[in-house]
PDB file of C-alpha atoms in Angstrom:
ATOM      1  CA  MET A  35       0.000   0.000   0.000  1.00 90.00           C
ATOM      2  CA  GLN A  36       1.234   3.479  -0.833  1.00 90.00           C
ATOM      3  CA  LYS A  37       2.847   5.362   2.038  1.00 92.00           C
ATOM      4  CA  GLN A  38       0.324   8.224   1.817  1.00 93.00           C
ATOM      5  CA  PHE A  39      -2.649   5.901   2.164  1.00 93.00           C
ATOM      6  CA  GLN A  40      -1.079   4.055   5.092  1.00 93.00           C
ATOM      7  CA  GLU A  41      -0.314   7.320   6.869  1.00 95.00           C
ATOM      8  CA  GLU A  42      -3.907   8.478   6.386  1.00 95.00           C
ATOM      9  CA  ILE A  43      -5.220   5.168   7.731  1.00 96.00           C
ATOM     10  CA  THR A  44      -2.942   5.453  10.767  1.00 97.00           C
ATOM     11  CA  ALA A  45      -4.181   8.985  11.469  1.00 97.00           C
ATOM     12  CA  ALA A  46      -7.834   7.935  11.127  1.00 97.00           C
ATOM     13  CA  VAL A  47      -7.366   4.953  13.439  1.00 97.00           C
ATOM     14  CA  SER A  48      -5.676   7.171  16.025  1.00 96.00           C
ATOM     15  CA  ALA A  49      -8.647   9.526  15.820  1.00 97.00           C
ATOM     16  CA  VAL A  50     -11.029   6.628  16.441  1.00 96.00           C
ATOM     17  CA  LYS A  51      -9.027   5.564  19.492  1.00 94.00           C
ATOM     18  CA  ALA A  52      -9.138   9.127  20.802  1.00 92.00           C
ATOM     19  CA  GLN A  53     -12.920   9.207  20.325  1.00 89.00           C
ATOM     20  CA  GLN A  54     -13.525   6.265  22.679  1.00 89.00           C
ATOM     21  CA  PRO A  55     -15.825   5.116  24.013  1.00 94.00           C
ATOM     22  CA  ILE A  56     -17.423   4.644  20.593  1.00 96.00           C
ATOM     23  CA  SER A  57     -21.200   4.286  20.776  1.00 96.00           C
ATOM     24  CA  HIS A  58     -22.017   3.839  17.077  1.00 97.00           C
ATOM     25  CA  PHE A  59     -20.418   3.519  13.642  1.00 98.00           C
ATOM     26  CA  TYR A  60     -22.360   4.971  10.720  1.00 98.00           C
ATOM     27  CA  PHE A  61     -21.477   4.362   7.075  1.00 98.00           C
ATOM     28  CA  VAL A  62     -23.056   6.893   4.718  1.00 98.00           C
ATOM     29  CA  ALA A  63     -22.750   7.428   0.965  1.00 97.00           C
ATOM     30  CA  CYS A  64     -24.675   7.147  -2.290  1.00 96.00           C
ATOM     31  CA  GLY A  65     -24.875   4.549  -5.065  1.00 94.00           C
ATOM     32  CA  GLY A  66     -21.715   2.602  -5.732  1.00 93.00           C
ATOM     33  CA  SER A  67     -19.900   4.290  -2.851  1.00 95.00           C
ATOM     34  CA  LEU A  68     -22.611   3.097  -0.463  1.00 96.00           C
ATOM     35  CA  ALA A  69     -22.313  -0.428  -1.883  1.00 96.00           C
ATOM     36  CA  PHE A  70     -18.540  -0.243  -1.552  1.00 94.00           C
ATOM     37  CA  MET A  71     -18.810   0.327   2.221  1.00 95.00           C
ATOM     38  CA  GLN A  72     -21.380  -2.416   2.866  1.00 96.00           C
ATOM     39  CA  PRO A  73     -18.689  -5.033   3.667  1.00 96.00           C
ATOM     40  CA  ALA A  74     -17.313  -2.750   6.387  1.00 96.00           C
ATOM     41  CA  GLU A  75     -20.723  -2.566   8.058  1.00 97.00           C
ATOM     42  CA  PHE A  76     -21.070  -6.343   7.671  1.00 97.00           C
ATOM     43  CA  ILE A  77     -17.649  -7.070   9.190  1.00 97.00           C
ATOM     44  CA  PHE A  78     -18.034  -4.567  12.033  1.00 98.00           C
ATOM     45  CA  THR A  79     -21.422  -6.032  12.917  1.00 97.00           C
ATOM     46  CA  LYS A  80     -19.924  -9.526  13.092  1.00 97.00           C
ATOM     47  CA  GLU A  81     -16.781  -8.544  14.974  1.00 97.00           C
ATOM     48  CA  LEU A  82     -17.838  -5.726  17.343  1.00 97.00           C
ATOM     49  CA  THR A  83     -20.512  -5.265  19.975  1.00 96.00           C
ATOM     50  CA  THR A  84     -20.586  -1.572  19.022  1.00 97.00           C
ATOM     51  CA  PRO A  85     -23.561  -1.000  16.683  1.00 97.00           C
ATOM     52  CA  ALA A  86     -22.869  -0.275  13.009  1.00 97.00           C
ATOM     53  CA  THR A  87     -25.429   1.125  10.599  1.00 97.00           C
ATOM     54  CA  ILE A  88     -25.218   1.811   6.862  1.00 97.00           C
ATOM     55  CA  LEU A  89     -27.546   4.391   5.310  1.00 97.00           C
ATOM     56  CA  PRO A  90     -27.920   6.378   2.093  1.00 97.00           C
ATOM     57  CA  ALA A  91     -26.452   9.802   2.805  1.00 97.00           C
ATOM     58  CA  ARG A  92     -29.688  11.734   2.376  1.00 97.00           C
ATOM     59  CA  GLU A  93     -31.604   9.331   4.610  1.00 98.00           C
ATOM     60  CA  PHE A  94     -28.923   9.665   7.282  1.00 98.00           C
ATOM     61  CA  VAL A  95     -29.621  13.392   7.423  1.00 98.00           C
ATOM     62  CA  THR A  96     -33.408  13.196   7.142  1.00 98.00           C
ATOM     63  CA  ARG A  97     -33.694  10.344   9.667  1.00 97.00           C
ATOM     64  CA  GLU A  98     -31.815  12.388  12.271  1.00 97.00           C
ATOM     65  CA  PRO A  99     -30.466   9.432  14.303  1.00 97.00           C
ATOM     66  CA  LYS A 100     -30.890  10.010  18.038  1.00 96.00           C
ATOM     67  CA  ALA A 101     -27.714   8.031  18.751  1.00 95.00           C
ATOM     68  CA  LEU A 102     -25.564  10.437  16.724  1.00 97.00           C
ATOM     69  CA  ASP A 103     -23.268  12.311  19.108  1.00 96.00           C
ATOM     70  CA  GLU A 104     -19.645  12.952  20.066  1.00 95.00           C
ATOM     71  CA  HIS A 105     -19.090   9.227  20.595  1.00 96.00           C
ATOM     72  CA  SER A 106     -20.161   8.348  17.046  1.00 97.00           C
ATOM     73  CA  VAL A 107     -17.895   7.675  14.083  1.00 98.00           C
ATOM     74  CA  VAL A 108     -19.381   8.559  10.689  1.00 98.00           C
ATOM     75  CA  VAL A 109     -17.565   7.119   7.666  1.00 98.00           C
ATOM     76  CA  SER A 110     -18.483   8.527   4.265  1.00 97.00           C
ATOM     77  CA  CYS A 111     -17.307   7.977   0.707  1.00 96.00           C
ATOM     78  CA  SER A 112     -17.535   9.790  -2.607  1.00 96.00           C
ATOM     79  CA  HIS A 113     -15.207   8.852  -5.459  1.00 94.00           C
ATOM     80  CA  SER A 114     -15.199  12.405  -6.816  1.00 93.00           C
ATOM     81  CA  GLY A 115     -15.548  13.981  -3.398  1.00 93.00           C
ATOM     82  CA  THR A 116     -18.330  16.161  -4.745  1.00 94.00           C
ATOM     83  CA  THR A 117     -21.529  14.143  -4.153  1.00 95.00           C
ATOM     84  CA  PRO A 118     -23.788  16.782  -2.544  1.00 95.00           C
ATOM     85  CA  GLU A 119     -25.734  14.388  -0.318  1.00 97.00           C
ATOM     86  CA  THR A 120     -22.545  12.836   1.057  1.00 97.00           C
ATOM     87  CA  VAL A 121     -20.911  16.190   1.722  1.00 97.00           C
ATOM     88  CA  GLU A 122     -24.089  17.310   3.503  1.00 97.00           C
ATOM     89  CA  ALA A 123     -24.182  14.122   5.598  1.00 98.00           C
ATOM     90  CA  THR A 124     -20.548  14.574   6.630  1.00 98.00           C
ATOM     91  CA  LYS A 125     -21.180  18.168   7.682  1.00 98.00           C
ATOM     92  CA  TYR A 126     -24.305  17.083   9.549  1.00 98.00           C
ATOM     93  CA  ALA A 127     -22.326  14.449  11.450  1.00 98.00           C
ATOM     94  CA  ALA A 128     -19.599  16.928  12.358  1.00 97.00           C
ATOM     95  CA  LYS A 129     -22.212  19.400  13.588  1.00 97.00           C
ATOM     96  CA  HIS A 130     -23.384  16.747  16.055  1.00 97.00           C
ATOM     97  CA  GLY A 131     -19.860  16.165  17.361  1.00 96.00           C
ATOM     98  CA  ALA A 132     -19.167  12.890  15.556  1.00 97.00           C
ATOM     99  CA  LEU A 133     -15.744  11.941  14.260  1.00 98.00           C
ATOM    100  CA  THR A 134     -15.952  12.099  10.455  1.00 98.00           C
ATOM    101  CA  ILE A 135     -13.792   9.960   8.178  1.00 98.00           C
ATOM    102  CA  ALA A 136     -14.055  10.261   4.397  1.00 97.00           C
ATOM    103  CA  PHE A 137     -12.801   7.961   1.641  1.00 97.00           C
ATOM    104  CA  THR A 138     -12.240   9.547  -1.764  1.00 95.00           C
ATOM    105  CA  ASN A 139     -10.165   9.341  -4.921  1.00 94.00           C
ATOM    106  CA  ALA A 140      -9.943  13.134  -5.193  1.00 92.00           C
ATOM    107  CA  GLU A 141      -6.990  14.939  -3.656  1.00 87.00           C
ATOM    108  CA  GLN A 142      -8.968  18.141  -3.054  1.00 89.00           C
ATOM    109  CA  SER A 143     -12.734  18.179  -2.807  1.00 95.00           C
ATOM    110  CA  PRO A 144     -15.687  19.468  -0.765  1.00 96.00           C
ATOM    111  CA  LEU A 145     -15.886  16.103   1.013  1.00 96.00           C
ATOM    112  CA  ALA A 146     -12.233  16.247   2.019  1.00 95.00           C
ATOM    113  CA  GLU A 147     -12.787  19.738   3.407  1.00 95.00           C
ATOM    114  CA  ALA A 148     -15.848  18.616   5.370  1.00 96.00           C
ATOM    115  CA  ALA A 149     -14.283  15.541   7.026  1.00 97.00           C
ATOM    116  CA  ALA A 150     -11.935  15.532   9.998  1.00 97.00           C
ATOM    117  CA  GLN A 151      -9.955  12.610   8.560  1.00 97.00           C
ATOM    118  CA  VAL A 152      -9.497  11.852   4.854  1.00 96.00           C
ATOM    119  CA  ILE A 153      -8.290   8.573   3.362  1.00 96.00           C
ATOM    120  CA  HIS A 154      -7.461   8.476  -0.335  1.00 96.00           C
ATOM    121  CA  TYR A 155      -7.208   5.559  -2.735  1.00 94.00           C
ATOM    122  CA  ASN A 156      -6.186   4.955  -6.341  1.00 92.00           C
ATOM    123  CA  TRP A 157      -8.371   3.779  -9.193  1.00 88.00           C
ATOM    124  CA  GLY A 158      -8.074   2.245 -12.635  1.00 83.00           C
ATOM    125  CA  LYS A 159      -6.622  -0.801 -14.355  1.00 82.00           C
ATOM    126  CA  GLY A 160      -3.108  -1.731 -13.324  1.00 81.00           C
ATOM    127  CA  THR A 161      -3.595  -0.510  -9.749  1.00 86.00           C
ATOM    128  CA  ASP A 162      -2.456  -2.933  -7.054  1.00 89.00           C
ATOM    129  CA  ALA A 163      -5.333  -4.388  -5.029  1.00 88.00           C
ATOM    130  CA  SER A 164      -3.967  -2.813  -1.849  1.00 88.00           C
ATOM    131  CA  ASP A 165      -4.261   0.698  -3.331  1.00 89.00           C
ATOM    132  CA  LEU A 166      -7.786   0.352  -4.733  1.00 91.00           C
ATOM    133  CA  ASN A 167     -10.785   1.597  -2.766  1.00 92.00           C
ATOM    134  CA  THR A 168     -11.619  -1.786  -1.228  1.00 92.00           C
ATOM    135  CA  GLY A 169      -7.985  -2.504  -0.401  1.00 92.00           C
ATOM    136  CA  VAL A 170      -7.600   0.792   1.439  1.00 94.00           C
ATOM    137  CA  LEU A 171     -10.979   0.312   3.138  1.00 96.00           C
ATOM    138  CA  TYR A 172      -9.931  -3.130   4.367  1.00 96.00           C
ATOM    139  CA  GLY A 173      -6.668  -1.679   5.616  1.00 96.00           C
ATOM    140  CA  TRP A 174      -8.587   0.864   7.684  1.00 97.00           C
ATOM    141  CA  LEU A 175     -11.246  -1.488   9.015  1.00 96.00           C
ATOM    142  CA  PHE A 176      -8.853  -4.222  10.162  1.00 97.00           C
ATOM    143  CA  GLU A 177      -6.528  -1.688  11.794  1.00 97.00           C
ATOM    144  CA  THR A 178      -9.539  -0.111  13.491  1.00 97.00           C
ATOM    145  CA  LEU A 179     -10.762  -3.488  14.739  1.00 98.00           C
ATOM    146  CA  ASN A 180      -7.302  -4.245  16.099  1.00 97.00           C
ATOM    147  CA  ALA A 181      -7.118  -0.871  17.815  1.00 96.00           C
ATOM    148  CA  LEU A 182     -10.480  -1.388  19.536  1.00 96.00           C
ATOM    149  CA  GLN A 183     -10.052  -5.045  20.487  1.00 96.00           C
ATOM    150  CA  PRO A 184      -6.584  -6.357  19.599  1.00 96.00           C
ATOM    151  CA  ALA A 185      -6.534  -9.822  18.048  1.00 97.00           C
ATOM    152  CA  ASP A 186      -4.265 -11.845  15.782  1.00 97.00           C
ATOM    153  CA  LYS A 187      -7.129 -12.249  13.315  1.00 97.00           C
ATOM    154  CA  TYR A 188      -7.189  -8.510  12.633  1.00 97.00           C
ATOM    155  CA  VAL A 189      -3.423  -8.336  12.209  1.00 97.00           C
ATOM    156  CA  ARG A 190      -3.657 -11.131   9.650  1.00 96.00           C
ATOM    157  CA  GLY A 191      -6.666  -9.438   8.060  1.00 96.00           C
ATOM    158  CA  ARG A 192      -4.619  -6.281   7.537  1.00 95.00           C
ATOM    159  CA  GLN A 193      -1.653  -8.188   6.172  1.00 94.00           C
ATOM    160  CA  ALA A 194      -3.777 -10.138   3.705  1.00 93.00           C
ATOM    161  CA  ILE A 195      -4.545  -7.112   1.538  1.00 91.00           C
ATOM    162  CA  GLU A 196      -0.839  -6.581   0.887  1.00 91.00           C
ATOM    163  CA  THR A 197      -0.567  -9.997  -0.776  1.00 90.00           C
ATOM    164  CA  PHE A 198      -4.007 -10.080  -2.397  1.00 90.00           C
ATOM    165  CA  GLU A 199      -3.034  -8.874  -5.883  1.00 90.00           C
ATOM    166  CA  PRO A 200      -2.151 -12.416  -7.150  1.00 90.00           C
ATOM    167  CA  VAL A 201      -5.591 -13.634  -6.010  1.00 91.00           C
ATOM    168  CA  VAL A 202      -7.236 -10.788  -7.923  1.00 90.00           C
ATOM    169  CA  ALA A 203      -5.118 -11.487 -10.994  1.00 91.00           C
ATOM    170  CA  LYS A 204      -6.132 -15.152 -10.984  1.00 92.00           C
ATOM    171  CA  ALA A 205      -9.784 -14.168 -10.653  1.00 92.00           C
ATOM    172  CA  ARG A 206      -9.559 -11.925 -13.707  1.00 92.00           C
ATOM    173  CA  VAL A 207      -8.084 -14.764 -15.742  1.00 93.00           C
ATOM    174  CA  GLN A 208     -10.701 -17.183 -14.406  1.00 93.00           C
ATOM    175  CA  TYR A 209     -13.768 -15.020 -14.979  1.00 94.00           C
ATOM    176  CA  THR A 210     -13.025 -13.037 -18.138  1.00 95.00           C
ATOM    177  CA  PRO A 211     -13.852 -15.900 -20.569  1.00 96.00           C
ATOM    178  CA  ILE A 212     -16.808 -17.039 -18.463  1.00 97.00           C
ATOM    179  CA  MET A 213     -18.340 -13.580 -18.436  1.00 97.00           C
ATOM    180  CA  GLN A 214     -17.704 -13.107 -22.141  1.00 97.00           C
ATOM    181  CA  GLN A 215     -19.878 -16.156 -22.770  1.00 98.00           C
ATOM    182  CA  TRP A 216     -22.558 -15.012 -20.325  1.00 98.00           C
ATOM    183  CA  ALA A 217     -22.628 -11.626 -22.045  1.00 98.00           C
ATOM    184  CA  LYS A 218     -23.256 -13.241 -25.427  1.00 98.00           C
ATOM    185  CA  GLU A 219     -26.279 -14.991 -23.916  1.00 98.00           C
ATOM    186  CA  LEU A 220     -27.572 -11.988 -21.964  1.00 98.00           C
ATOM    187  CA  LYS A 221     -26.894  -9.111 -24.358  1.00 96.00           C
ATOM    188  CA  ARG A 222     -30.467  -8.867 -25.677  1.00 97.00           C
ATOM    189  CA  GLU A 223     -32.210  -9.228 -22.328  1.00 97.00           C
ATOM    190  CA  LYS A 224     -34.386  -6.264 -21.330  1.00 96.00           C
ATOM    191  CA  LEU A 225     -34.459  -7.264 -17.640  1.00 98.00           C
ATOM    192  CA  ILE A 226     -31.899  -9.005 -15.420  1.00 98.00           C
ATOM    193  CA  TYR A 227     -32.392  -9.654 -11.701  1.00 98.00           C
ATOM    194  CA  ALA A 228     -29.454  -9.860  -9.293  1.00 98.00           C
ATOM    195  CA  ILE A 229     -29.633 -11.917  -6.085  1.00 98.00           C
ATOM    196  CA  GLY A 230     -27.242 -12.156  -3.151  1.00 98.00           C
ATOM    197  CA  SER A 231     -26.732 -11.649   0.588  1.00 98.00           C
ATOM    198  CA  GLY A 232     -24.215 -11.339   3.388  1.00 97.00           C
ATOM    199  CA  VAL A 233     -20.867  -9.763   2.620  1.00 97.00           C
ATOM    200  CA  ASN A 234     -21.766  -9.808  -1.093  1.00 97.00           C
ATOM    201  CA  THR A 235     -24.850  -7.621  -0.676  1.00 97.00           C
ATOM    202  CA  GLY A 236     -23.060  -4.445  -1.747  1.00 96.00           C
ATOM    203  CA  GLU A 237     -21.476  -6.009  -4.819  1.00 96.00           C
ATOM    204  CA  VAL A 238     -24.779  -7.528  -5.977  1.00 97.00           C
ATOM    205  CA  TYR A 239     -26.663  -4.283  -5.394  1.00 97.00           C
ATOM    206  CA  SER A 240     -23.955  -2.378  -7.261  1.00 97.00           C
ATOM    207  CA  PHE A 241     -24.130  -4.808 -10.191  1.00 97.00           C
ATOM    208  CA  SER A 242     -27.872  -4.218 -10.474  1.00 97.00           C
ATOM    209  CA  ALA A 243     -28.073  -0.471  -9.792  1.00 97.00           C
ATOM    210  CA  CYS A 244     -24.738   0.737 -11.170  1.00 96.00           C
ATOM    211  CA  TRP A 245     -23.444  -1.675 -13.798  1.00 97.00           C
ATOM    212  CA  LEU A 246     -26.836  -2.622 -15.307  1.00 98.00           C
ATOM    213  CA  GLN A 247     -29.231   0.264 -14.680  1.00 97.00           C
ATOM    214  CA  GLU A 248     -26.837   3.206 -14.689  1.00 97.00           C
ATOM    215  CA  MET A 249     -24.168   2.100 -17.145  1.00 96.00           C
ATOM    216  CA  GLN A 250     -26.068  -0.242 -19.471  1.00 97.00           C
ATOM    217  CA  TRP A 251     -29.657   1.065 -19.196  1.00 97.00           C
ATOM    218  CA  ILE A 252     -30.885  -2.483 -18.562  1.00 97.00           C
ATOM    219  CA  ASN A 253     -33.900  -2.822 -16.280  1.00 98.00           C
ATOM    220  CA  SER A 254     -32.809  -4.658 -13.167  1.00 97.00           C
ATOM    221  CA  GLY A 255     -33.568  -5.174  -9.519  1.00 96.00           C
ATOM    222  CA  PHE A 256     -31.506  -6.293  -6.543  1.00 97.00           C
ATOM    223  CA  ILE A 257     -33.179  -9.040  -4.506  1.00 98.00           C
ATOM    224  CA  HIS A 258     -31.793 -10.090  -1.135  1.00 98.00           C
ATOM    225  CA  SER A 259     -31.575 -13.879  -1.021  1.00 97.00           C
ATOM    226  CA  GLY A 260     -33.332 -13.957   2.327  1.00 97.00           C
ATOM    227  CA  GLU A 261     -36.239 -11.955   0.900  1.00 98.00           C
ATOM    228  CA  PHE A 262     -36.593 -13.879  -2.366  1.00 98.00           C
ATOM    229  CA  PHE A 263     -39.324 -16.128  -0.978  1.00 98.00           C
ATOM    230  CA  HIS A 264     -41.258 -13.242   0.523  1.00 98.00           C
ATOM    231  CA  GLY A 265     -42.634 -11.893  -2.735  1.00 97.00           C
ATOM    232  CA  PRO A 266     -39.994 -11.635  -5.496  1.00 97.00           C
ATOM    233  CA  PHE A 267     -39.932 -15.359  -6.359  1.00 98.00           C
ATOM    234  CA  GLU A 268     -43.390 -14.952  -7.936  1.00 97.00           C
ATOM    235  CA  VAL A 269     -41.762 -13.344 -11.007  1.00 97.00           C
ATOM    236  CA  THR A 270     -39.722 -16.497 -11.711  1.00 98.00           C
ATOM    237  CA  ASP A 271     -40.424 -17.986 -15.137  1.00 98.00           C
ATOM    238  CA  PHE A 272     -38.604 -19.933 -17.829  1.00 97.00           C
ATOM    239  CA  ASP A 273     -37.377 -16.805 -19.634  1.00 97.00           C
ATOM    240  CA  VAL A 274     -36.530 -14.605 -16.627  1.00 98.00           C
ATOM    241  CA  PRO A 275     -32.755 -14.150 -16.124  1.00 98.00           C
ATOM    242  CA  PHE A 276     -31.209 -14.232 -12.666  1.00 98.00           C
ATOM    243  CA  VAL A 277     -27.572 -13.607 -11.776  1.00 98.00           C
ATOM    244  CA  ILE A 278     -27.071 -15.122  -8.321  1.00 98.00           C
ATOM    245  CA  CYS A 279     -24.048 -14.635  -6.084  1.00 98.00           C
ATOM    246  CA  LYS A 280     -23.488 -17.535  -3.691  1.00 97.00           C
ATOM    247  CA  GLY A 281     -21.320 -16.689  -0.703  1.00 96.00           C
ATOM    248  CA  ILE A 282     -19.068 -18.927   1.357  1.00 95.00           C
ATOM    249  CA  GLY A 283     -20.185 -17.881   4.829  1.00 92.00           C
ATOM    250  CA  LYS A 284     -23.289 -18.736   6.819  1.00 94.00           C
ATOM    251  CA  SER A 285     -25.433 -16.658   4.459  1.00 95.00           C
ATOM    252  CA  ARG A 286     -24.721 -19.222   1.729  1.00 97.00           C
ATOM    253  CA  VAL A 287     -27.751 -21.267   2.792  1.00 97.00           C
ATOM    254  CA  MET A 288     -29.990 -18.351   1.725  1.00 97.00           C
ATOM    255  CA  ASP A 289     -28.215 -17.998  -1.612  1.00 98.00           C
ATOM    256  CA  GLU A 290     -28.405 -21.723  -2.367  1.00 98.00           C
ATOM    257  CA  ARG A 291     -32.101 -21.870  -1.537  1.00 98.00           C
ATOM    258  CA  ALA A 292     -32.837 -19.012  -3.943  1.00 98.00           C
ATOM    259  CA  ALA A 293     -30.653 -20.528  -6.663  1.00 98.00           C
ATOM    260  CA  THR A 294     -32.244 -23.962  -6.305  1.00 98.00           C
ATOM    261  CA  PHE A 295     -35.737 -22.550  -6.718  1.00 98.00           C
ATOM    262  CA  ALA A 296     -34.795 -20.256  -9.599  1.00 98.00           C
ATOM    263  CA  LYS A 297     -33.249 -23.157 -11.520  1.00 98.00           C
ATOM    264  CA  ARG A 298     -36.454 -25.187 -11.133  1.00 97.00           C
ATOM    265  CA  PHE A 299     -38.428 -22.707 -13.228  1.00 97.00           C
ATOM    266  CA  SER A 300     -35.963 -20.500 -15.127  1.00 98.00           C
ATOM    267  CA  LYS A 301     -33.626 -21.565 -17.911  1.00 97.00           C
ATOM    268  CA  LYS A 302     -31.544 -18.437 -17.446  1.00 98.00           C
ATOM    269  CA  VAL A 303     -29.826 -18.725 -14.074  1.00 98.00           C
ATOM    270  CA  TYR A 304     -26.193 -17.611 -13.834  1.00 98.00           C
ATOM    271  CA  GLU A 305     -24.242 -18.290 -10.630  1.00 97.00           C
ATOM    272  CA  VAL A 306     -21.184 -16.486  -9.293  1.00 97.00           C
ATOM    273  CA  ASP A 307     -20.159 -19.060  -6.704  1.00 96.00           C
ATOM    274  CA  GLY A 308     -17.682 -18.169  -3.975  1.00 94.00           C
ATOM    275  CA  ALA A 309     -16.881 -21.872  -3.611  1.00 94.00           C
ATOM    276  CA  ASP A 310     -15.174 -21.650  -7.010  1.00 94.00           C
ATOM    277  CA  PHE A 311     -12.861 -18.805  -5.987  1.00 93.00           C
ATOM    278  CA  ASP A 312      -9.161 -19.563  -5.609  1.00 91.00           C
ATOM    279  CA  MET A 313      -8.550 -18.033  -2.189  1.00 89.00           C
ATOM    280  CA  SER A 314      -5.196 -19.708  -1.601  1.00 86.00           C
ATOM    281  CA  GLY A 315      -2.984 -17.412   0.417  1.00 84.00           C
ATOM    282  CA  VAL A 316      -5.889 -16.054   2.476  1.00 92.00           C
ATOM    283  CA  ASP A 317      -6.452 -17.601   5.915  1.00 94.00           C
ATOM    284  CA  GLU A 318      -9.664 -19.608   6.150  1.00 94.00           C
ATOM    285  CA  ASP A 319     -11.201 -17.420   8.847  1.00 95.00           C
ATOM    286  CA  LEU A 320     -10.787 -14.375   6.575  1.00 96.00           C
ATOM    287  CA  GLN A 321     -11.906 -15.868   3.276  1.00 95.00           C
ATOM    288  CA  GLU A 322     -15.571 -14.906   3.639  1.00 96.00           C
ATOM    289  CA  TYR A 323     -14.633 -11.258   4.143  1.00 96.00           C
ATOM    290  CA  TYR A 324     -12.217 -11.194   1.222  1.00 95.00           C
ATOM    291  CA  SER A 325     -14.420 -13.223  -1.128  1.00 95.00           C
ATOM    292  CA  GLN A 326     -16.603 -10.224  -1.952  1.00 94.00           C
ATOM    293  CA  ILE A 327     -13.625  -8.592  -3.663  1.00 94.00           C
ATOM    294  CA  ILE A 328     -13.530 -11.544  -6.068  1.00 95.00           C
ATOM    295  CA  SER A 329     -17.301 -11.301  -6.534  1.00 95.00           C
ATOM    296  CA  GLY A 330     -16.716  -7.711  -7.600  1.00 94.00           C
ATOM    297  CA  ILE A 331     -14.089  -8.834 -10.127  1.00 94.00           C
ATOM    298  CA  ALA A 332     -16.588 -11.281 -11.624  1.00 96.00           C
ATOM    299  CA  PHE A 333     -19.407  -8.727 -11.839  1.00 96.00           C
ATOM    300  CA  GLY A 334     -17.084  -6.122 -13.303  1.00 95.00           C
ATOM    301  CA  ALA A 335     -15.947  -8.580 -15.977  1.00 96.00           C
ATOM    302  CA  LEU A 336     -19.573  -9.315 -16.857  1.00 97.00           C
ATOM    303  CA  ALA A 337     -20.381  -5.611 -17.115  1.00 97.00           C
ATOM    304  CA  GLU A 338     -17.414  -4.992 -19.406  1.00 97.00           C
ATOM    305  CA  ALA A 339     -18.370  -7.948 -21.579  1.00 97.00           C
ATOM    306  CA  LEU A 340     -21.979  -6.755 -21.796  1.00 98.00           C
ATOM    307  CA  ALA A 341     -20.802  -3.282 -22.797  1.00 97.00           C
ATOM    308  CA  TYR A 342     -18.744  -4.810 -25.602  1.00 97.00           C
ATOM    309  CA  GLU A 343     -21.482  -7.143 -26.835  1.00 97.00           C
ATOM    310  CA  ARG A 344     -24.132  -4.419 -26.740  1.00 97.00           C
ATOM    311  CA  GLY A 345     -21.944  -1.669 -28.166  1.00 97.00           C
ATOM    312  CA  HIS A 346     -22.831   0.482 -25.187  1.00 96.00           C
ATOM    313  CA  SER A 347     -19.905   2.090 -23.386  1.00 95.00           C
ATOM    314  CA  LEU A 348     -19.872   1.983 -19.591  1.00 94.00           C
ATOM    315  CA  ASP A 349     -19.065   5.707 -19.658  1.00 93.00           C
ATOM    316  CA  VAL A 350     -22.269   6.837 -21.401  1.00 93.00           C
ATOM    317  CA  ARG A 351     -25.028   8.501 -19.360  1.00 92.00           C
ATOM    318  CA  ARG A 352     -28.337  10.109 -20.370  1.00 93.00           C
ATOM    319  CA  TYR A 353     -29.014  12.172 -17.267  1.00 92.00           C
ATOM    320  CA  MET A 354     -26.183  11.809 -14.769  1.00 89.00           C
ATOM    321  CA  TRP A 355     -23.720  14.708 -14.944  1.00 87.00           C
ATOM    322  CA  HIS A 356     -25.744  16.297 -17.779  1.00 90.00           C
ATOM    323  CA  LEU A 357     -28.803  17.692 -15.985  1.00 90.00           C
ATOM    324  CA  ASP A 358     -29.619  19.460 -12.761  1.00 86.00           C
ATOM    325  CA  TYR A 359     -31.440  17.023 -10.499  1.00 86.00           C
TER     326      TYR A 359
END
């Protein structure tokens, strides 16, 4: 990990320690940035007794959480650092005395000015996994966990990101041809549902809302595996496509149940299965947490393949960045 990013993580962790006792962690952002932070909320909820809540930035402000105070830590993210709702949420948190930590790719931005602590990350092809947004996020969250309740697991969790690039590289090789074939089969679909749960929830939501709806203008919906049988499964039919992400943790039972039912009635079920990931080099007790990074590689490869097959660039927008809204 780059020295700058590590120094920023160290400063943010020190600020968290100084804020103790911590009463609540809030994760706030919009769209893909909100999805990006979902694993942190998931991991904190599993590892800490301190409550952790993830909310869309505007809802965080309009909900006005009663627990928000000087013992709260509010973590926000905006890739550009300019998302108005996220900047507003960060200012709102600071006004209530909370420690504010912001993740962003931008060196100078309104979000960076609003937050007490700023952690940057790199972006783009060729970037080492440890310097990407998720790599830097994992660096911060495992160092924070270790600062609050020291444990060997968190030390190993932090170290794992430094050697994760070969795992990511293998995943790209593994999934690129698979997703190219899936894209050939899915390129004319007008609707694609995405199903998942657990640590993969953010990646599956992002695939549906960002990759498909935003970047490909394909109608889609994210369905939580645990909610599939409480309404959504009624849309299942032979010609309805589902992309299902099956995790490797305890939530897997929900994913498998949804996949089993979908395959009974639909001929278009596509499974991203964490059991197929090559996680060699990652300790077994950390593999569930790190598996969602590989899920993201698979979904990203599918999105790129769909863009190619459909002749629709991932950079094209109709409304976003073009209109006032």
